[in-house]
Every structure is written in C-alpha cells, then in structure tokens.
Amino acid sequence: MKRIGIGIVGGGYMGKAHAVAMSAVGAVFDTPLRPVLEMVAASTPESAARYRDAFGFRQGTADWRDLVAAPEVEAVVIASPQATHRPIAEAAFALGKPVFCEKPLGASLSDARAMVAAARDSGCVNMVGFNYVRTPATQFARRLIAGGEIGDLVWFRGEHTEDFYADPAAPASWRTEGEANGTMGDLAPHMINAALALAGPITSVMAQIDTVHTDRGGVAVTNDDQAQMMCRFASGASGHLFFSRVAHGRKMGYAYEITGTKGAIRFDQEDQNALWLYRAEGPEAGRGFTKILTGPAHPDYAAFCQGPGHGTGYQDQIIIEARDFLAAIASGKAIWPTFEDGLAVSEIVAAARSSHAARAWTDLRSFQE
Ligand SMILES: NC(=O)c1ccc[n+]([C@@H]2O[C@H](COP(=O)([O-])OP(=O)(O)OC[C@H]3O[C@@H](n4cnc5c(N)ncnc54)[C@H](O)[C@@H]3O)[C@@H](O)[C@H]2O)c1
C-alpha cells in the first residue's frame, strides 16, 4: 500500500473536514494511496499548532509556503479563504504537486483563469471542491437524467439558501468583505455547478444581486447577501437560481426541482438521503412524487453503510471527494470536477454580475471580462 503525504492549508471549517476525510478515506474506500497528514498551515503559529495536535498532523506552520515546499507534502489541499487560493495553487503546481482547491476557484474570474492555466502548464492533477453533487442522491439524480428517465429537461429550479447572516446583529467577518466572499462568490458556485452537472451548459443569464444588511456593528458590508438569476440552458431548458445567506430557517437549503417531458425530480440537502421522483405514467389517481431513500443500490453509499435508509452525511461527501482526488493522483488522470469545471462556474458568476450591472441578459457565448 503506497502512502502519500498531504498538506492542508487552513484548519477551520473545511480544513477540519478535509483532515477528517483524509484520515478516514482509506478505511471507507480501500484506496490505493493512503494519505498521511503531514502538515497543516494556518494564519498564526498558535492556530497551526492547535490544528496539528487536534487533527493529527505531523507538523504545523503559519506560512503556507513552508507547506507547499516541504518534500514530504506530496499533494496540497487548499481550505483557506478565496483570496489565498491562487498563489498557493500556483506555487504547488510549480513544484509539480497535485492540488485540491475548495470552491470557488480563487477570488475572481482572472484568478480562476490563472489557476486553470497553471494547472494545465504543470500537467498536475487538480480538483475543485463541489462536494454536494457527490451525495448518493444527487449522483443518482444525474444518472436518472442521463438515462432519460424524466425525458428532455424543460425547467431547472435551484437554490442554495442558508441563514448564517440572517441576524442583522451578526458581526462582520472576512465573509462580509469583498465580492468573492459574498453570496454570489461563496454559495452560488455550488448550485451553479449542480445546474451544469444536472442540466448541462448555461448559455445566458439575467441576474439581480442585493445586499440586505449593509452595516454590521459599524463595519460596512462590501458584498451581497442574496441573489437570483434566470438562466437559459444550451438544451433549450430554462431555469431560475436563488442564493441567500439571510434566508431565515434555511440551514442547508441546497435544493433543486427539475422538470422533464416524462417526469420530474426534487431534492433538498436538508434531507440529503432522499430523492423525490415523479414519473408521468400510469393512471392519474396513482401518480405522485415517490420518496426514494438512498441505500447500497445508490452510488457510493455501500462503502459507508450496508443499511438502506440509514443515511450518509456531510462529512461523507468530503470523503468521497478525497477518494476521487487520490484516484486521480494514482492514475494521473483528472477526475471531474477539475479546475476547468471551476472556471466554468466562475464565468457564470462573472456573467451574472455583469447582467446585474447592465440590468440586462448576458450571453455566455459572447461574454468577455
Ligand atoms: N465545500 C464546502 O462545503 C465549503 C463550506 C465552507 C467553506 N468552503 C470554502 O472553504 C474555504 C475555507 O472556508 P472555511 O469556512 O473553512 O473558513 P474558516 O474561516 O473556517 O477557516 C479558514 C482557515 O484558513 C486559515 N487561513 C486564513 N488565511 C490563511 C493564510 N494566509 N495562510 C494559511 N492559512 C490561512 C485560517 O487560519 C483558518 O484555519 C473557502 O474557500 C470557502 O469558500 C467550502
């Protein structure tokens, strides 16, 4: 069994999730590469030491450059704020190291483009952290759609809604500063990625972007709290996407409803082990959405649990991601979603901002920034 040294930049919410995933992935999936938690980087020596001890890394550092340069770190996971993504990825690729980067890909469209170019030049494996599309339910939804089970798609309604800033008294933080950390930068990429994965390429968007609470404890909020956009897909289907961090009551409102010519699919991440399927067939009196509870018959479920309906959780998505990242490294072949897929999402985010500014539809095929 071959070992691989992992360095994780960031030990916060996602840094911990990736550290736990890298510790568990070999046992869950029997991966050919077994991760060793070599080094964690954080913003201060104290926090780096704390994360090192709490998560079981061999070393901690307050300078991500040490982590990237360390020979024992053979693959880098970026789980720090968006503005840090690009320099870390570029430095790792320059040394020929594979990179997993949390979403979104950098702090801007130009960051995303530069990161894709650096990945391409290096030939290194790269992956972006769109974890929610990896639930067994959403993987199954993709299979149902690809298999024509609900016919040709006519409509996609998606939302990513949470309420972590619904309280106007919640204090300012790095998340309330700068375009990249607002709702369009932070939450929208997940659901845009889902829309692309489930319904195919988007050709045009018409967006509206709002800041609901412009001041938090005397500190100006410089990014958006909620946004919505209409979109047109290359298939001819149309859709609506909504994103919010001020949606009272929504804790993990990553949800979609997809209508096809032969049926429909509904999903809500707050009930992540259920997929709702409607087939427009049989007598009308017997028709209705069927709740399908995920189990070993669904993608990637059996490795976690043999009991149908017992369920997988958030951390399991990150373990599935780790499995795919390690498999890509082992084979040398990229596995979806790569940095290119992250760039496709960043292009739609930028096009949405442009549409909002112009108060008009933006066509992705002619959009330039
Ligand atoms: N995929 C998901 O479900 C998901 C969820 C939340 C956040 N994210 C993404 O993950 C990334 C991190 O977000 P988070 O919620 O974990 O943030 P967080 O605030 O919880 O943690 C950020 C970490 O980055 C470290 N850090 C900050 N600047 C650094 C620097 N210059 N060098 C080294 N370390 C530094 C901090 O010390 C901290 O440990 C962001 O890109 C965010 O968009 C993804």
PDB file of C-alpha atoms and ligand atoms in Angstrom, residues 8-16 18 40-44 47-48 50-51 61-65 78-85 88 100-104 106 129-132 160 162 174-175 180-181 185-187 190 252 314 317-318 321, ligand 1:
ATOM      1  CA  ILE A   8      -3.805  21.135   4.142  1.00  0.00           C
ATOM      2  CA  VAL A   9      -3.868  24.939   4.111  1.00  0.00           C
ATOM      3  CA  GLY A  10      -6.480  26.043   6.636  1.00  0.00           C
ATOM      4  CA  GLY A  11      -7.708  24.264   9.729  1.00  0.00           C
ATOM      5  CA  GLY A  12     -11.114  25.916  10.062  1.00  0.00           C
ATOM      6  CA  TYR A  13     -14.456  24.568   8.926  1.00  0.00           C
ATOM      7  CA  MET A  14     -13.208  22.966   5.719  1.00  0.00           C
ATOM      8  CA  GLY A  15      -9.658  22.291   6.853  1.00  0.00           C
ATOM      9  CA  LYS A  16     -11.048  20.052   9.567  1.00  0.00           C
ATOM     10  CA  HIS A  18     -10.584  17.556   4.763  1.00  0.00           C
ATOM     11  CA  VAL A  40      -1.322  21.955   8.262  1.00  0.00           C
ATOM     12  CA  ALA A  41      -0.930  25.680   7.591  1.00  0.00           C
ATOM     13  CA  ALA A  42      -2.951  28.370   9.355  1.00  0.00           C
ATOM     14  CA  SER A  43      -2.773  32.118   9.912  1.00  0.00           C
ATOM     15  CA  THR A  44      -0.802  32.058  13.185  1.00  0.00           C
ATOM     16  CA  SER A  47      -3.636  28.090  15.469  1.00  0.00           C
ATOM     17  CA  ALA A  48      -1.352  25.939  13.308  1.00  0.00           C
ATOM     18  CA  ARG A  50      -3.654  23.696  17.665  1.00  0.00           C
ATOM     19  CA  TYR A  51      -4.866  22.185  14.360  1.00  0.00           C
ATOM     20  CA  THR A  61       3.146  26.128  10.093  1.00  0.00           C
ATOM     21  CA  ALA A  62       1.969  29.720   9.917  1.00  0.00           C
ATOM     22  CA  ASP A  63       3.377  30.059   6.390  1.00  0.00           C
ATOM     23  CA  TRP A  64       1.698  28.087   3.616  1.00  0.00           C
ATOM     24  CA  ARG A  65       4.912  28.432   1.563  1.00  0.00           C
ATOM     25  CA  ILE A  78      -6.444  24.435  -0.126  1.00  0.00           C
ATOM     26  CA  ALA A  79      -9.065  25.125   2.541  1.00  0.00           C
ATOM     27  CA  SER A  80      -8.344  28.782   3.259  1.00  0.00           C
ATOM     28  CA  PRO A  81     -10.226  31.925   2.142  1.00  0.00           C
ATOM     29  CA  GLN A  82     -10.709  32.566  -1.595  1.00  0.00           C
ATOM     30  CA  ALA A  83      -8.075  35.319  -1.827  1.00  0.00           C
ATOM     31  CA  THR A  84      -5.373  32.809  -0.838  1.00  0.00           C
ATOM     32  CA  HIS A  85      -6.290  30.110  -3.394  1.00  0.00           C
ATOM     33  CA  ILE A  88      -1.000  28.614  -3.144  1.00  0.00           C
ATOM     34  CA  PHE A 100      -7.398  20.113  -4.463  1.00  0.00           C
ATOM     35  CA  CYS A 101      -8.905  23.589  -4.022  1.00  0.00           C
ATOM     36  CA  GLU A 102     -12.038  24.476  -2.138  1.00  0.00           C
ATOM     37  CA  LYS A 103     -14.694  26.304  -4.110  1.00  0.00           C
ATOM     38  CA  PRO A 104     -14.811  28.899  -5.542  1.00  0.00           C
ATOM     39  CA  GLY A 106      -9.944  31.889  -6.340  1.00  0.00           C
ATOM     40  CA  GLY A 129     -14.443  21.190  -4.002  1.00  0.00           C
ATOM     41  CA  PHE A 130     -18.010  20.939  -5.226  1.00  0.00           C
ATOM     42  CA  ASN A 131     -18.920  18.331  -2.641  1.00  0.00           C
ATOM     43  CA  TYR A 132     -22.714  18.500  -2.698  1.00  0.00           C
ATOM     44  CA  HIS A 160     -28.596  27.496  -2.189  1.00  0.00           C
ATOM     45  CA  GLU A 162     -28.645  29.423   4.397  1.00  0.00           C
ATOM     46  CA  TRP A 174     -13.936  38.058   6.218  1.00  0.00           C
ATOM     47  CA  ARG A 175     -17.154  36.698   4.753  1.00  0.00           C
ATOM     48  CA  ALA A 180     -15.537  36.861  -3.630  1.00  0.00           C
ATOM     49  CA  ASN A 181     -16.868  36.160  -0.141  1.00  0.00           C
ATOM     50  CA  GLY A 185     -18.923  34.249  -4.609  1.00  0.00           C
ATOM     51  CA  ASP A 186     -19.427  31.818  -1.743  1.00  0.00           C
ATOM     52  CA  LEU A 187     -22.747  29.958  -2.064  1.00  0.00           C
ATOM     53  CA  HIS A 190     -22.272  25.131  -5.508  1.00  0.00           C
ATOM     54  CA  MET A 252     -28.589  23.889   4.212  1.00  0.00           C
ATOM     55  CA  TYR A 314     -21.964  15.988   5.076  1.00  0.00           C
ATOM     56  CA  GLN A 317     -19.279  13.895   0.745  1.00  0.00           C
ATOM     57  CA  ILE A 318     -15.799  15.111   1.644  1.00  0.00           C
ATOM     58  CA  GLU A 321     -14.098  13.811  -2.772  1.00  0.00           C
TER      59      GLU A 321
HETATM   60  N1  LIG B   1     -17.366  22.986   0.161  1.00  0.00           N
HETATM   61  C1  LIG B   1     -17.993  23.458   1.203  1.00  0.00           C
HETATM   62  O1  LIG B   1     -18.992  22.895   1.657  1.00  0.00           O
HETATM   63  C2  LIG B   1     -17.454  24.713   1.864  1.00  0.00           C
HETATM   64  C3  LIG B   1     -18.017  25.146   3.057  1.00  0.00           C
HETATM   65  C4  LIG B   1     -17.452  26.269   3.686  1.00  0.00           C
HETATM   66  C5  LIG B   1     -16.378  26.917   3.102  1.00  0.00           C
HETATM   67  N2  LIG B   1     -15.865  26.473   1.918  1.00  0.00           N
HETATM   68  C6  LIG B   1     -14.685  27.120   1.309  1.00  0.00           C
HETATM   69  O2  LIG B   1     -13.543  26.678   2.053  1.00  0.00           O
HETATM   70  C7  LIG B   1     -12.593  27.737   2.180  1.00  0.00           C
HETATM   71  C8  LIG B   1     -12.319  27.980   3.674  1.00  0.00           C
HETATM   72  O3  LIG B   1     -13.525  28.335   4.300  1.00  0.00           O
HETATM   73  P1  LIG B   1     -13.806  27.957   5.819  1.00  0.00           P
HETATM   74  O4  LIG B   1     -15.279  28.067   6.019  1.00  0.00           O
HETATM   75  O5  LIG B   1     -13.123  26.682   6.163  1.00  0.00           O
HETATM   76  O6  LIG B   1     -13.094  29.169   6.553  1.00  0.00           O
HETATM   77  P2  LIG B   1     -12.641  29.259   8.086  1.00  0.00           P
HETATM   78  O7  LIG B   1     -12.643  30.709   8.394  1.00  0.00           O
HETATM   79  O8  LIG B   1     -13.415  28.329   8.953  1.00  0.00           O
HETATM   80  O9  LIG B   1     -11.145  28.722   8.053  1.00  0.00           O
HETATM   81  C9  LIG B   1     -10.178  29.358   7.272  1.00  0.00           C
HETATM   82  C10 LIG B   1      -8.819  28.805   7.641  1.00  0.00           C
HETATM   83  O10 LIG B   1      -7.867  29.363   6.755  1.00  0.00           O
HETATM   84  C11 LIG B   1      -6.727  29.756   7.512  1.00  0.00           C
HETATM   85  N3  LIG B   1      -6.058  30.839   6.806  1.00  0.00           N
HETATM   86  C12 LIG B   1      -6.525  32.064   6.504  1.00  0.00           C
HETATM   87  N4  LIG B   1      -5.597  32.770   5.824  1.00  0.00           N
HETATM   88  C13 LIG B   1      -4.525  31.956   5.722  1.00  0.00           C
HETATM   89  C14 LIG B   1      -3.239  32.101   5.160  1.00  0.00           C
HETATM   90  N5  LIG B   1      -2.874  33.230   4.516  1.00  0.00           N
HETATM   91  N6  LIG B   1      -2.366  31.060   5.231  1.00  0.00           N
HETATM   92  C15 LIG B   1      -2.724  29.914   5.856  1.00  0.00           C
HETATM   93  N7  LIG B   1      -3.929  29.712   6.412  1.00  0.00           N
HETATM   94  C16 LIG B   1      -4.808  30.733   6.349  1.00  0.00           C
HETATM   95  C17 LIG B   1      -7.281  30.183   8.869  1.00  0.00           C
HETATM   96  O11 LIG B   1      -6.270  30.105   9.833  1.00  0.00           O
HETATM   97  C18 LIG B   1      -8.376  29.127   9.060  1.00  0.00           C
HETATM   98  O12 LIG B   1      -7.815  27.961   9.634  1.00  0.00           O
HETATM   99  C19 LIG B   1     -13.192  28.937   1.457  1.00  0.00           C
HETATM  100  O13 LIG B   1     -12.673  28.985   0.151  1.00  0.00           O
HETATM  101  C20 LIG B   1     -14.685  28.641   1.410  1.00  0.00           C
HETATM  102  O14 LIG B   1     -15.331  29.225   0.304  1.00  0.00           O
HETATM  103  C21 LIG B   1     -16.373  25.370   1.302  1.00  0.00           C
END
